[in-house]
PDB file of C-alpha atoms in Angstrom:
ATOM      1  CA  THR A1500     -28.207   6.579 -50.756  1.00  0.00           C
ATOM      2  CA  CYS A1501     -29.691   3.069 -50.532  1.00  0.00           C
ATOM      3  CA  PHE A1502     -32.877   4.337 -52.220  1.00  0.00           C
ATOM      4  CA  GLY A1503     -31.389   6.682 -54.782  1.00  0.00           C
ATOM      5  CA  GLY A1504     -27.649   6.115 -54.933  1.00  0.00           C
ATOM      6  CA  ARG A1505     -25.697   5.084 -57.995  1.00  0.00           C
ATOM      7  CA  ASN A1506     -25.220   1.482 -56.842  1.00  0.00           C
ATOM      8  CA  ARG A1507     -28.970   1.007 -56.371  1.00  0.00           C
ATOM      9  CA  LYS A1508     -29.845   2.689 -59.664  1.00  0.00           C
ATOM     10  CA  CYS A1509     -27.376   0.559 -61.595  1.00  0.00           C
ATOM     11  CA  ALA A1510     -28.397  -2.638 -59.798  1.00  0.00           C
ATOM     12  CA  GLU A1511     -32.020  -1.951 -60.708  1.00  0.00           C
ATOM     13  CA  ALA A1512     -31.092  -1.337 -64.360  1.00  0.00           C
ATOM     14  CA  TYR A1513     -28.985  -4.529 -64.379  1.00  0.00           C
ATOM     15  CA  ALA A1514     -31.906  -6.546 -63.018  1.00  0.00           C
ATOM     16  CA  LYS A1515     -34.382  -4.968 -65.460  1.00  0.00           C
ATOM     17  CA  ALA A1516     -32.050  -5.779 -68.354  1.00  0.00           C
ATOM     18  CA  ASN A1517     -31.853  -9.352 -67.017  1.00  0.00           C
ATOM     19  CA  LYS A1518     -28.097  -9.313 -67.557  1.00  0.00           C
ATOM     20  CA  ALA A1519     -28.517  -8.469 -71.255  1.00  0.00           C
ATOM     21  CA  LYS A1520     -26.184  -5.519 -70.605  1.00  0.00           C
ATOM     22  CA  THR A1521     -22.955  -5.698 -68.666  1.00  0.00           C
ATOM     23  CA  LEU A1522     -22.444  -3.721 -65.495  1.00  0.00           C
ATOM     24  CA  GLU A1523     -19.895  -1.656 -67.386  1.00  0.00           C
ATOM     25  CA  GLU A1524     -22.457  -0.746 -70.064  1.00  0.00           C
ATOM     26  CA  ILE A1525     -25.030   0.214 -67.459  1.00  0.00           C
ATOM     27  CA  GLU A1526     -22.432   2.204 -65.546  1.00  0.00           C
ATOM     28  CA  ALA A1527     -21.559   4.181 -68.694  1.00  0.00           C
ATOM     29  CA  GLU A1528     -25.205   4.814 -69.586  1.00  0.00           C
ATOM     30  CA  ILE A1529     -26.464   5.859 -66.184  1.00  0.00           C
ATOM     31  CA  LEU A1530     -23.465   7.356 -64.428  1.00  0.00           C
ATOM     32  CA  GLN A1531     -21.872   9.121 -67.387  1.00  0.00           C
ATOM     33  CA  GLY A1532     -18.330   9.078 -66.088  1.00  0.00           C
ATOM     34  CA  GLN A1533     -18.884   8.253 -62.419  1.00  0.00           C
ATOM     35  CA  LYS A1534     -17.960   4.784 -61.253  1.00  0.00           C
ATOM     36  CA  LEU A1535     -19.812   2.106 -59.350  1.00  0.00           C
ATOM     37  CA  GLN A1536     -18.303   1.305 -55.998  1.00  0.00           C
ATOM     38  CA  GLY A1537     -20.361  -1.708 -54.967  1.00  0.00           C
ATOM     39  CA  THR A1538     -19.326  -3.962 -57.823  1.00  0.00           C
ATOM     40  CA  LEU A1539     -15.650  -3.126 -57.440  1.00  0.00           C
ATOM     41  CA  THR A1540     -15.911  -3.839 -53.717  1.00  0.00           C
ATOM     42  CA  ALA A1541     -17.655  -7.164 -54.418  1.00  0.00           C
ATOM     43  CA  LYS A1542     -14.843  -8.151 -56.779  1.00  0.00           C
ATOM     44  CA  GLU A1543     -12.106  -7.208 -54.294  1.00  0.00           C
ATOM     45  CA  VAL A1544     -13.808  -8.863 -51.319  1.00  0.00           C
ATOM     46  CA  ASN A1545     -14.425 -12.051 -53.275  1.00  0.00           C
ATOM     47  CA  HIS A1546     -10.787 -12.219 -54.350  1.00  0.00           C
ATOM     48  CA  ILE A1547      -9.691 -12.114 -50.705  1.00  0.00           C
ATOM     49  CA  LEU A1548     -12.344 -14.631 -49.620  1.00  0.00           C
ATOM     50  CA  LYS A1549     -11.204 -17.051 -52.343  1.00  0.00           C
ATOM     51  CA  MET A1550      -7.544 -16.653 -51.378  1.00  0.00           C
ATOM     52  CA  LYS A1551      -8.364 -17.456 -47.760  1.00  0.00           C
ATOM     53  CA  ASN A1552     -10.927 -20.160 -48.615  1.00  0.00           C
ATOM     54  CA  LEU A1553     -13.630 -18.245 -46.723  1.00  0.00           C
ATOM     55  CA  GLU A1554     -16.357 -17.855 -49.332  1.00  0.00           C
ATOM     56  CA  HIS A1555     -18.636 -20.210 -47.390  1.00  0.00           C
ATOM     57  CA  GLU A1556     -18.327 -17.951 -44.327  1.00  0.00           C
ATOM     58  CA  PHE A1557     -19.625 -14.902 -46.244  1.00  0.00           C
ATOM     59  CA  PRO A1558     -22.503 -16.137 -48.415  1.00  0.00           C
ATOM     60  CA  PHE A1559     -23.963 -12.675 -49.046  1.00  0.00           C
ATOM     61  CA  PHE A1560     -20.718 -11.215 -50.423  1.00  0.00           C
ATOM     62  CA  THR A1561     -20.096 -14.378 -52.418  1.00  0.00           C
ATOM     63  CA  THR A1562     -23.601 -14.323 -53.889  1.00  0.00           C
ATOM     64  CA  VAL A1563     -23.382 -10.660 -54.890  1.00  0.00           C
ATOM     65  CA  TYR A1564     -20.120 -11.443 -56.675  1.00  0.00           C
ATOM     66  CA  LYS A1565     -21.570 -14.488 -58.423  1.00  0.00           C
ATOM     67  CA  ILE A1566     -24.601 -12.532 -59.612  1.00  0.00           C
ATOM     68  CA  SER A1567     -22.425  -9.682 -60.848  1.00  0.00           C
ATOM     69  CA  TYR A1568     -19.580 -11.610 -62.467  1.00  0.00           C
ATOM     70  CA  GLU A1569     -20.696 -15.205 -62.905  1.00  0.00           C
ATOM     71  CA  ASP A1570     -23.930 -16.825 -64.018  1.00  0.00           C
ATOM     72  CA  ALA A1571     -25.780 -16.877 -60.704  1.00  0.00           C
ATOM     73  CA  PRO A1572     -29.427 -15.857 -61.074  1.00  0.00           C
ATOM     74  CA  PHE A1573     -30.798 -12.846 -59.221  1.00  0.00           C
ATOM     75  CA  SER A1574     -32.928 -15.210 -57.135  1.00  0.00           C
ATOM     76  CA  ALA A1575     -29.714 -16.541 -55.547  1.00  0.00           C
ATOM     77  CA  LEU A1576     -29.707 -13.444 -53.360  1.00  0.00           C
ATOM     78  CA  THR A1577     -32.780 -14.641 -51.481  1.00  0.00           C
ATOM     79  CA  GLU A1578     -31.609 -18.243 -51.392  1.00  0.00           C
ATOM     80  CA  THR A1579     -28.410 -17.798 -49.381  1.00  0.00           C
ATOM     81  CA  PRO A1580     -28.133 -20.333 -46.555  1.00  0.00           C
ATOM     82  CA  TYR A1581     -28.312 -17.760 -43.752  1.00  0.00           C
TER      83      TYR A1581
END
């Protein structure tokens, strides 16, 4: 599913739109009723990492969250410290 799954398809559309559309809009357009799992997981994981002050220990998860829900650029994914 990493090459053709719904998370990859929506991530590609999100990147191509350069964040001009929200993840929710892309989800509705492409999945037509199905839901993304990756973005929900990123949100839940980040909430726990913030509560436990562990974001610095999990830079990949934190970066995915920041790209998806904050203003981090897509290039941040390749600029994580590890």
